[in-house]
Amino acid sequence: MAYRSPLEARVAKKTTKAIKDFNLVEDGDRVMVGLSGGKDSWALLQILDELRQRAPIDFSLIAVNVDSGYKEFKHDVIAKTCRERGWEYRIEHTAIGEVMDDLLEANATPCSLCARLRRGVLYRIATEVGATKIALGHHLDDFVETLLLNLFFAGSLKAMPARLVSDNGKHVVIRPLVYATEAEARAYAKEQALPIISCCCPACGDLSLQRQRVKRLIAGLEVEHPEVKSSMIRALGNVASRHLLDRRLNPLPELRDAVTADGVMPLPLVVAGPPR
């Protein structure tokens, strides 16, 4: 079965590569797609449905939208679109918006707190619907932006994993769009006539947020170096740990010499790393 456009074929190829590289979807999986109503989650749901129909393995999909409680949010449009396209879905109404107002300090960025609260809801629903994987719509741009955000503002050298097991070991979070760019996700959602719905948070789209500043920085670099994002995503899979300063990765000589008789290195966490 041929893809409907060159763009769909390209997004499918990148998604398939991610699934194979990181073992994201397996035979018998019930994949729960976190559907915010934005371009990225719509693109993810659409391309996974296309791949499901072509894949040599059997897996099912269910879309879950976590409504934060803003009265302008068009959850009815999400429900209508899913019904029209034959997608199983569930909409969970919450009061996350009100909770954030109570918890946030003045001038604090709400996005990370909102994401944590929504993730908790997704974990609960995943158990209720019997999902074996939770798929999120983070794309290549999200990965490289998160890398720079942590580097510049958190003093940490990390991004996001394509496959993550929750702390309690009960859930597996996957990000199949890791190789697809934001521009591709946006164009694909538009090509497929999927309705882009704002989350209705007052801070959404605020260009003063740190992530938006990093996004502009990368866009500026791309003018002179068009492959800069591709280089950064390759770097995340090409880590030279011996050339970093984390003493947990590179213990001091006295620790390296203290290998026990059975050849096991003592836990490097006995030596404190640099301040975090």
PDB file of C-alpha atoms in Angstrom:
ATOM      1  CA  MET A   1       0.000   0.000   0.000  1.00  0.00           C
ATOM      2  CA  ALA A   2       1.588   3.241  -1.159  1.00  0.00           C
ATOM      3  CA  TYR A   3       1.820   6.310   1.034  1.00  0.00           C
ATOM      4  CA  ARG A   4      -0.364   9.227   0.054  1.00  0.00           C
ATOM      5  CA  SER A   5       2.428  11.772  -0.343  1.00  0.00           C
ATOM      6  CA  PRO A   6       6.234  12.125  -0.295  1.00  0.00           C
ATOM      7  CA  LEU A   7       5.915  13.873   3.079  1.00  0.00           C
ATOM      8  CA  GLU A   8       3.986  10.975   4.602  1.00  0.00           C
ATOM      9  CA  ALA A   9       6.547   8.530   3.212  1.00  0.00           C
ATOM     10  CA  ARG A  10       9.377  10.570   4.753  1.00  0.00           C
ATOM     11  CA  VAL A  11       7.742  10.835   8.178  1.00  0.00           C
ATOM     12  CA  ALA A  12       6.871   7.120   8.067  1.00  0.00           C
ATOM     13  CA  LYS A  13      10.464   6.223   7.207  1.00  0.00           C
ATOM     14  CA  LYS A  14      11.848   8.273  10.100  1.00  0.00           C
ATOM     15  CA  THR A  15       9.281   6.905  12.527  1.00  0.00           C
ATOM     16  CA  THR A  16       9.964   3.338  11.445  1.00  0.00           C
ATOM     17  CA  LYS A  17      13.698   3.878  11.940  1.00  0.00           C
ATOM     18  CA  ALA A  18      13.093   5.177  15.465  1.00  0.00           C
ATOM     19  CA  ILE A  19      10.853   2.214  16.273  1.00  0.00           C
ATOM     20  CA  LYS A  20      13.543  -0.195  15.081  1.00  0.00           C
ATOM     21  CA  ASP A  21      16.503   1.652  16.632  1.00  0.00           C
ATOM     22  CA  PHE A  22      14.943   1.859  20.100  1.00  0.00           C
ATOM     23  CA  ASN A  23      12.488  -1.074  20.064  1.00  0.00           C
ATOM     24  CA  LEU A  24       9.573   1.268  20.659  1.00  0.00           C
ATOM     25  CA  VAL A  25       6.650  -0.858  19.469  1.00  0.00           C
ATOM     26  CA  GLU A  26       6.403  -4.643  19.802  1.00  0.00           C
ATOM     27  CA  ASP A  27       3.968  -7.319  18.725  1.00  0.00           C
ATOM     28  CA  GLY A  28       0.827  -7.237  20.849  1.00  0.00           C
ATOM     29  CA  ASP A  29       1.377  -3.708  22.175  1.00  0.00           C
ATOM     30  CA  ARG A  30      -1.514  -1.449  23.070  1.00  0.00           C
ATOM     31  CA  VAL A  31      -0.073   2.012  22.439  1.00  0.00           C
ATOM     32  CA  MET A  32      -1.699   4.941  24.202  1.00  0.00           C
ATOM     33  CA  VAL A  33      -1.012   8.199  22.353  1.00  0.00           C
ATOM     34  CA  GLY A  34      -1.023  11.338  24.471  1.00  0.00           C
ATOM     35  CA  LEU A  35      -3.182  13.569  22.264  1.00  0.00           C
ATOM     36  CA  SER A  36      -2.976  17.223  23.268  1.00  0.00           C
ATOM     37  CA  GLY A  37      -4.632  18.487  20.109  1.00  0.00           C
ATOM     38  CA  GLY A  38      -1.432  20.162  18.930  1.00  0.00           C
ATOM     39  CA  LYS A  39       0.283  19.469  15.614  1.00  0.00           C
ATOM     40  CA  ASP A  40       2.857  17.049  17.050  1.00  0.00           C
ATOM     41  CA  SER A  41       0.486  14.667  18.809  1.00  0.00           C
ATOM     42  CA  TRP A  42      -1.910  14.667  15.832  1.00  0.00           C
ATOM     43  CA  ALA A  43       0.969  13.876  13.475  1.00  0.00           C
ATOM     44  CA  LEU A  44       2.101  11.067  15.795  1.00  0.00           C
ATOM     45  CA  LEU A  45      -1.337   9.497  16.003  1.00  0.00           C
ATOM     46  CA  GLN A  46      -1.839   9.713  12.243  1.00  0.00           C
ATOM     47  CA  ILE A  47       1.524   8.200  11.304  1.00  0.00           C
ATOM     48  CA  LEU A  48       1.250   5.415  13.883  1.00  0.00           C
ATOM     49  CA  ASP A  49      -2.140   4.518  12.468  1.00  0.00           C
ATOM     50  CA  GLU A  50      -0.644   4.410   8.977  1.00  0.00           C
ATOM     51  CA  LEU A  51       2.216   2.198  10.165  1.00  0.00           C
ATOM     52  CA  ARG A  52      -0.172  -0.032  12.114  1.00  0.00           C
ATOM     53  CA  GLN A  53      -1.932  -0.913   8.864  1.00  0.00           C
ATOM     54  CA  ARG A  54       1.363  -1.839   7.193  1.00  0.00           C
ATOM     55  CA  ALA A  55       3.415  -3.305  10.033  1.00  0.00           C
ATOM     56  CA  PRO A  56       4.431  -6.985  10.145  1.00  0.00           C
ATOM     57  CA  ILE A  57       3.449  -6.955  13.834  1.00  0.00           C
ATOM     58  CA  ASP A  58       0.058  -6.490  15.458  1.00  0.00           C
ATOM     59  CA  PHE A  59      -0.523  -3.529  17.771  1.00  0.00           C
ATOM     60  CA  SER A  60      -3.466  -1.289  18.659  1.00  0.00           C
ATOM     61  CA  LEU A  61      -3.854   2.423  19.370  1.00  0.00           C
ATOM     62  CA  ILE A  62      -5.902   4.503  21.763  1.00  0.00           C
ATOM     63  CA  ALA A  63      -5.710   8.306  21.888  1.00  0.00           C
ATOM     64  CA  VAL A  64      -6.030   9.984  25.292  1.00  0.00           C
ATOM     65  CA  ASN A  65      -6.548  13.702  25.761  1.00  0.00           C
ATOM     66  CA  VAL A  66      -6.004  15.250  29.187  1.00  0.00           C
ATOM     67  CA  ASP A  67      -8.202  18.340  29.387  1.00  0.00           C
ATOM     68  CA  SER A  68      -6.582  20.792  31.823  1.00  0.00           C
ATOM     69  CA  GLY A  69      -9.908  22.439  32.547  1.00  0.00           C
ATOM     70  CA  TYR A  70      -9.691  25.685  30.579  1.00  0.00           C
ATOM     71  CA  LYS A  71     -13.247  26.465  29.475  1.00  0.00           C
ATOM     72  CA  GLU A  72     -12.199  27.539  25.947  1.00  0.00           C
ATOM     73  CA  PHE A  73     -10.499  24.205  25.192  1.00  0.00           C
ATOM     74  CA  LYS A  74     -12.169  22.481  22.224  1.00  0.00           C
ATOM     75  CA  HIS A  75     -12.220  18.893  23.434  1.00  0.00           C
ATOM     76  CA  ASP A  76     -15.343  18.342  21.351  1.00  0.00           C
ATOM     77  CA  VAL A  77     -13.298  18.876  18.174  1.00  0.00           C
ATOM     78  CA  ILE A  78     -10.805  16.237  19.296  1.00  0.00           C
ATOM     79  CA  ALA A  79     -13.618  13.754  19.964  1.00  0.00           C
ATOM     80  CA  LYS A  80     -15.286  14.486  16.623  1.00  0.00           C
ATOM     81  CA  THR A  81     -12.042  14.043  14.663  1.00  0.00           C
ATOM     82  CA  CYS A  82     -11.218  10.743  16.377  1.00  0.00           C
ATOM     83  CA  ARG A  83     -14.706   9.389  15.718  1.00  0.00           C
ATOM     84  CA  GLU A  84     -14.608  10.412  12.065  1.00  0.00           C
ATOM     85  CA  ARG A  85     -11.261   8.666  11.534  1.00  0.00           C
ATOM     86  CA  GLY A  86     -12.180   5.545  13.448  1.00  0.00           C
ATOM     87  CA  TRP A  87      -9.667   6.112  16.265  1.00  0.00           C
ATOM     88  CA  GLU A  88     -10.414   4.819  19.734  1.00  0.00           C
ATOM     89  CA  TYR A  89     -10.121   7.716  22.156  1.00  0.00           C
ATOM     90  CA  ARG A  90     -10.731   8.912  25.682  1.00  0.00           C
ATOM     91  CA  ILE A  91     -10.942  12.453  27.029  1.00  0.00           C
ATOM     92  CA  GLU A  92     -10.072  12.945  30.692  1.00  0.00           C
ATOM     93  CA  HIS A  93     -11.373  16.173  32.211  1.00  0.00           C
ATOM     94  CA  THR A  94      -9.178  17.553  35.023  1.00  0.00           C
ATOM     95  CA  ALA A  95      -8.634  20.730  37.060  1.00  0.00           C
ATOM     96  CA  ILE A  96      -4.903  20.934  36.299  1.00  0.00           C
ATOM     97  CA  GLY A  97      -5.206  24.595  35.312  1.00  0.00           C
ATOM     98  CA  GLU A  98      -6.583  25.528  38.733  1.00  0.00           C
ATOM     99  CA  VAL A  99      -4.034  23.378  40.547  1.00  0.00           C
ATOM    100  CA  MET A 100      -1.169  25.132  38.765  1.00  0.00           C
ATOM    101  CA  ASP A 101      -2.497  28.529  39.803  1.00  0.00           C
ATOM    102  CA  ASP A 102      -2.284  27.384  43.424  1.00  0.00           C
ATOM    103  CA  LEU A 103       1.166  25.787  43.195  1.00  0.00           C
ATOM    104  CA  LEU A 104       3.111  28.141  40.945  1.00  0.00           C
ATOM    105  CA  GLU A 105       5.234  30.918  42.353  1.00  0.00           C
ATOM    106  CA  ALA A 106       5.045  34.367  40.799  1.00  0.00           C
ATOM    107  CA  ASN A 107       6.793  34.621  37.405  1.00  0.00           C
ATOM    108  CA  ALA A 108       7.436  30.837  37.339  1.00  0.00           C
ATOM    109  CA  THR A 109       7.187  28.964  34.037  1.00  0.00           C
ATOM    110  CA  PRO A 110       4.094  26.721  34.117  1.00  0.00           C
ATOM    111  CA  CYS A 111       5.006  24.333  31.282  1.00  0.00           C
ATOM    112  CA  SER A 112       7.171  21.878  33.213  1.00  0.00           C
ATOM    113  CA  LEU A 113       4.723  21.630  36.109  1.00  0.00           C
ATOM    114  CA  CYS A 114       1.814  21.163  33.707  1.00  0.00           C
ATOM    115  CA  ALA A 115       3.725  18.406  31.899  1.00  0.00           C
ATOM    116  CA  ARG A 116       4.390  16.567  35.168  1.00  0.00           C
ATOM    117  CA  LEU A 117       0.764  16.764  36.253  1.00  0.00           C
ATOM    118  CA  ARG A 118      -0.478  15.593  32.864  1.00  0.00           C
ATOM    119  CA  ARG A 119       2.064  12.757  32.851  1.00  0.00           C
ATOM    120  CA  GLY A 120       0.686  11.533  36.170  1.00  0.00           C
ATOM    121  CA  VAL A 121      -2.817  11.441  34.676  1.00  0.00           C
ATOM    122  CA  LEU A 122      -1.537   9.567  31.610  1.00  0.00           C
ATOM    123  CA  TYR A 123       0.137   6.955  33.821  1.00  0.00           C
ATOM    124  CA  ARG A 124      -3.119   6.370  35.678  1.00  0.00           C
ATOM    125  CA  ILE A 125      -5.170   6.085  32.506  1.00  0.00           C
ATOM    126  CA  ALA A 126      -2.586   3.786  30.893  1.00  0.00           C
ATOM    127  CA  THR A 127      -3.224   1.301  33.679  1.00  0.00           C
ATOM    128  CA  GLU A 128      -6.991   1.674  33.340  1.00  0.00           C
ATOM    129  CA  VAL A 129      -7.022   1.059  29.558  1.00  0.00           C
ATOM    130  CA  GLY A 130      -4.383  -1.675  29.616  1.00  0.00           C
ATOM    131  CA  ALA A 131      -1.790   0.270  27.591  1.00  0.00           C
ATOM    132  CA  THR A 132       1.661  -1.287  27.329  1.00  0.00           C
ATOM    133  CA  LYS A 133       3.290   1.859  25.889  1.00  0.00           C
ATOM    134  CA  ILE A 134       2.613   5.586  26.236  1.00  0.00           C
ATOM    135  CA  ALA A 135       3.549   7.464  23.054  1.00  0.00           C
ATOM    136  CA  LEU A 136       4.335  11.186  23.221  1.00  0.00           C
ATOM    137  CA  GLY A 137       4.735  13.561  20.289  1.00  0.00           C
ATOM    138  CA  HIS A 138       8.199  14.954  21.061  1.00  0.00           C
ATOM    139  CA  HIS A 139      10.140  15.466  17.819  1.00  0.00           C
ATOM    140  CA  LEU A 140      13.766  16.093  16.892  1.00  0.00           C
ATOM    141  CA  ASP A 141      13.537  19.815  17.707  1.00  0.00           C
ATOM    142  CA  ASP A 142      12.290  19.009  21.219  1.00  0.00           C
ATOM    143  CA  PHE A 143      15.277  16.745  21.821  1.00  0.00           C
ATOM    144  CA  VAL A 144      17.929  19.255  20.758  1.00  0.00           C
ATOM    145  CA  GLU A 145      16.176  22.178  22.454  1.00  0.00           C
ATOM    146  CA  THR A 146      15.981  20.207  25.712  1.00  0.00           C
ATOM    147  CA  LEU A 147      19.694  19.429  25.413  1.00  0.00           C
ATOM    148  CA  LEU A 148      20.551  23.130  25.195  1.00  0.00           C
ATOM    149  CA  LEU A 149      18.053  24.114  27.903  1.00  0.00           C
ATOM    150  CA  ASN A 150      19.676  21.715  30.357  1.00  0.00           C
ATOM    151  CA  LEU A 151      23.153  22.773  29.271  1.00  0.00           C
ATOM    152  CA  PHE A 152      22.524  26.515  29.518  1.00  0.00           C
ATOM    153  CA  PHE A 153      20.126  26.784  32.446  1.00  0.00           C
ATOM    154  CA  ALA A 154      20.255  23.561  34.508  1.00  0.00           C
ATOM    155  CA  GLY A 155      23.954  22.701  34.499  1.00  0.00           C
ATOM    156  CA  SER A 156      23.184  19.213  33.224  1.00  0.00           C
ATOM    157  CA  LEU A 157      24.206  17.409  30.051  1.00  0.00           C
ATOM    158  CA  LYS A 158      21.043  15.514  29.106  1.00  0.00           C
ATOM    159  CA  ALA A 159      18.088  15.569  26.736  1.00  0.00           C
ATOM    160  CA  MET A 160      15.254  13.003  26.544  1.00  0.00           C
ATOM    161  CA  PRO A 161      15.309   9.255  25.870  1.00  0.00           C
ATOM    162  CA  ALA A 162      13.359   7.796  22.981  1.00  0.00           C
ATOM    163  CA  ARG A 163      12.256   5.006  25.331  1.00  0.00           C
ATOM    164  CA  LEU A 164      11.839   5.549  29.056  1.00  0.00           C
ATOM    165  CA  VAL A 165      10.722   3.157  31.791  1.00  0.00           C
ATOM    166  CA  SER A 166       8.930   4.952  34.616  1.00  0.00           C
ATOM    167  CA  ASP A 167      10.521   5.021  38.070  1.00  0.00           C
ATOM    168  CA  ASN A 168       8.153   2.355  39.371  1.00  0.00           C
ATOM    169  CA  GLY A 169       8.795   0.164  36.319  1.00  0.00           C
ATOM    170  CA  LYS A 170       5.103  -0.036  35.428  1.00  0.00           C
ATOM    171  CA  HIS A 171       5.042   2.172  32.323  1.00  0.00           C
ATOM    172  CA  VAL A 172       7.090   2.599  29.156  1.00  0.00           C
ATOM    173  CA  VAL A 173       7.086   6.027  27.525  1.00  0.00           C
ATOM    174  CA  ILE A 174       8.101   6.170  23.859  1.00  0.00           C
ATOM    175  CA  ARG A 175       8.844   9.060  21.491  1.00  0.00           C
ATOM    176  CA  PRO A 176       8.581   7.719  17.933  1.00  0.00           C
ATOM    177  CA  LEU A 177       9.055  11.140  16.270  1.00  0.00           C
ATOM    178  CA  VAL A 178      12.611  11.556  17.563  1.00  0.00           C
ATOM    179  CA  TYR A 179      14.012  11.683  13.988  1.00  0.00           C
ATOM    180  CA  ALA A 180      11.216  13.856  12.528  1.00  0.00           C
ATOM    181  CA  THR A 181      11.531  17.636  12.674  1.00  0.00           C
ATOM    182  CA  GLU A 182       8.946  20.045  14.000  1.00  0.00           C
ATOM    183  CA  ALA A 183       8.498  21.415  10.474  1.00  0.00           C
ATOM    184  CA  GLU A 184       7.692  17.927   9.189  1.00  0.00           C
ATOM    185  CA  ALA A 185       5.186  17.313  11.992  1.00  0.00           C
ATOM    186  CA  ARG A 186       3.516  20.651  11.325  1.00  0.00           C
ATOM    187  CA  ALA A 187       3.356  20.077   7.561  1.00  0.00           C
ATOM    188  CA  TYR A 188       2.063  16.527   7.987  1.00  0.00           C
ATOM    189  CA  ALA A 189      -0.716  17.567  10.370  1.00  0.00           C
ATOM    190  CA  LYS A 190      -1.731  20.280   7.911  1.00  0.00           C
ATOM    191  CA  GLU A 191      -1.567  17.908   4.942  1.00  0.00           C
ATOM    192  CA  GLN A 192      -3.841  15.450   6.743  1.00  0.00           C
ATOM    193  CA  ALA A 193      -6.334  18.241   7.607  1.00  0.00           C
ATOM    194  CA  LEU A 194      -6.010  17.617  11.338  1.00  0.00           C
ATOM    195  CA  PRO A 195      -7.439  20.385  13.556  1.00  0.00           C
ATOM    196  CA  ILE A 196      -4.739  22.187  15.560  1.00  0.00           C
ATOM    197  CA  ILE A 197      -6.178  23.098  18.941  1.00  0.00           C
ATOM    198  CA  SER A 198      -4.574  25.478  21.426  1.00  0.00           C
ATOM    199  CA  CYS A 199      -4.152  24.263  24.989  1.00  0.00           C
ATOM    200  CA  CYS A 200      -5.685  27.618  26.074  1.00  0.00           C
ATOM    201  CA  CYS A 201      -3.037  28.161  28.763  1.00  0.00           C
ATOM    202  CA  PRO A 202      -2.322  31.909  29.107  1.00  0.00           C
ATOM    203  CA  ALA A 203       1.435  31.229  28.893  1.00  0.00           C
ATOM    204  CA  CYS A 204       1.220  29.177  25.694  1.00  0.00           C
ATOM    205  CA  GLY A 205       3.298  30.743  22.914  1.00  0.00           C
ATOM    206  CA  ASP A 206       5.006  33.265  25.219  1.00  0.00           C
ATOM    207  CA  LEU A 207       8.221  34.086  23.353  1.00  0.00           C
ATOM    208  CA  SER A 208       9.939  35.104  26.607  1.00  0.00           C
ATOM    209  CA  LEU A 209      10.029  31.492  27.778  1.00  0.00           C
ATOM    210  CA  GLN A 210      13.478  29.896  27.768  1.00  0.00           C
ATOM    211  CA  ARG A 211      12.492  27.192  25.281  1.00  0.00           C
ATOM    212  CA  GLN A 212      11.392  29.805  22.781  1.00  0.00           C
ATOM    213  CA  ARG A 213      14.695  31.642  23.226  1.00  0.00           C
ATOM    214  CA  VAL A 214      16.606  28.431  22.515  1.00  0.00           C
ATOM    215  CA  LYS A 215      14.372  27.769  19.509  1.00  0.00           C
ATOM    216  CA  ARG A 216      15.301  31.174  18.074  1.00  0.00           C
ATOM    217  CA  LEU A 217      18.988  30.513  18.732  1.00  0.00           C
ATOM    218  CA  ILE A 218      18.900  27.239  16.785  1.00  0.00           C
ATOM    219  CA  ALA A 219      16.937  28.871  13.965  1.00  0.00           C
ATOM    220  CA  GLY A 220      19.631  31.518  13.694  1.00  0.00           C
ATOM    221  CA  LEU A 221      22.365  28.872  13.519  1.00  0.00           C
ATOM    222  CA  GLU A 222      20.458  27.029  10.800  1.00  0.00           C
ATOM    223  CA  VAL A 223      20.732  30.027   8.501  1.00  0.00           C
ATOM    224  CA  GLU A 224      24.487  29.433   8.186  1.00  0.00           C
ATOM    225  CA  HIS A 225      24.561  25.727   9.070  1.00  0.00           C
ATOM    226  CA  PRO A 226      21.378  23.985   7.800  1.00  0.00           C
ATOM    227  CA  GLU A 227      22.420  20.603   9.241  1.00  0.00           C
ATOM    228  CA  VAL A 228      22.999  21.841  12.786  1.00  0.00           C
ATOM    229  CA  LYS A 229      19.955  20.027  14.251  1.00  0.00           C
ATOM    230  CA  SER A 230      20.848  16.795  12.487  1.00  0.00           C
ATOM    231  CA  SER A 231      24.347  17.077  13.930  1.00  0.00           C
ATOM    232  CA  MET A 232      22.977  17.635  17.430  1.00  0.00           C
ATOM    233  CA  ILE A 233      20.646  14.638  17.316  1.00  0.00           C
ATOM    234  CA  ARG A 234      23.553  12.469  16.117  1.00  0.00           C
ATOM    235  CA  ALA A 235      25.621  13.778  19.023  1.00  0.00           C
ATOM    236  CA  LEU A 236      23.037  12.478  21.483  1.00  0.00           C
ATOM    237  CA  GLY A 237      23.767   8.982  20.183  1.00  0.00           C
ATOM    238  CA  ASN A 238      27.535   9.487  20.001  1.00  0.00           C
ATOM    239  CA  VAL A 239      28.594  10.299  23.560  1.00  0.00           C
ATOM    240  CA  ALA A 240      32.317  10.291  24.392  1.00  0.00           C
ATOM    241  CA  SER A 241      31.977   9.904  28.161  1.00  0.00           C
ATOM    242  CA  ARG A 242      35.759   9.912  28.753  1.00  0.00           C
ATOM    243  CA  HIS A 243      35.846  13.483  27.491  1.00  0.00           C
ATOM    244  CA  LEU A 244      33.382  14.796  30.084  1.00  0.00           C
ATOM    245  CA  LEU A 245      33.988  16.052  33.634  1.00  0.00           C
ATOM    246  CA  ASP A 246      31.502  13.890  35.518  1.00  0.00           C
ATOM    247  CA  ARG A 247      33.581  11.946  38.042  1.00  0.00           C
ATOM    248  CA  ARG A 248      30.859   9.312  38.259  1.00  0.00           C
ATOM    249  CA  LEU A 249      31.728   8.403  34.670  1.00  0.00           C
ATOM    250  CA  ASN A 250      35.459   8.970  35.076  1.00  0.00           C
ATOM    251  CA  PRO A 251      36.441   8.118  38.667  1.00  0.00           C
ATOM    252  CA  LEU A 252      39.685   9.408  40.118  1.00  0.00           C
ATOM    253  CA  PRO A 253      42.806   7.161  39.826  1.00  0.00           C
ATOM    254  CA  GLU A 254      42.570   5.956  43.413  1.00  0.00           C
ATOM    255  CA  LEU A 255      39.078   4.665  42.707  1.00  0.00           C
ATOM    256  CA  ARG A 256      40.098   3.014  39.468  1.00  0.00           C
ATOM    257  CA  ASP A 257      42.930   1.250  41.301  1.00  0.00           C
ATOM    258  CA  ALA A 258      40.541   0.053  44.012  1.00  0.00           C
ATOM    259  CA  VAL A 259      38.967  -2.623  41.844  1.00  0.00           C
ATOM    260  CA  THR A 260      37.974  -5.572  43.983  1.00  0.00           C
ATOM    261  CA  ALA A 261      39.405  -9.022  43.519  1.00  0.00           C
ATOM    262  CA  ASP A 262      36.450 -10.119  41.416  1.00  0.00           C
ATOM    263  CA  GLY A 263      36.995  -7.228  39.020  1.00  0.00           C
ATOM    264  CA  VAL A 264      33.998  -5.155  40.129  1.00  0.00           C
ATOM    265  CA  MET A 265      34.491  -1.416  40.415  1.00  0.00           C
ATOM    266  CA  PRO A 266      33.147   0.109  43.635  1.00  0.00           C
ATOM    267  CA  LEU A 267      30.137   2.335  43.097  1.00  0.00           C
ATOM    268  CA  PRO A 268      31.480   5.667  41.797  1.00  0.00           C
ATOM    269  CA  LEU A 269      28.744   7.570  43.634  1.00  0.00           C
ATOM    270  CA  VAL A 270      30.948   7.548  46.752  1.00  0.00           C
ATOM    271  CA  VAL A 271      32.713  10.476  45.133  1.00  0.00           C
ATOM    272  CA  ALA A 272      30.511  13.510  44.749  1.00  0.00           C
ATOM    273  CA  GLY A 273      30.144  14.859  41.256  1.00  0.00           C
ATOM    274  CA  PRO A 274      30.244  18.520  40.390  1.00  0.00           C
ATOM    275  CA  PRO A 275      27.399  20.677  41.752  1.00  0.00           C
ATOM    276  CA  ARG A 276      24.109  20.217  39.947  1.00  0.00           C
TER     277      ARG A 276
END
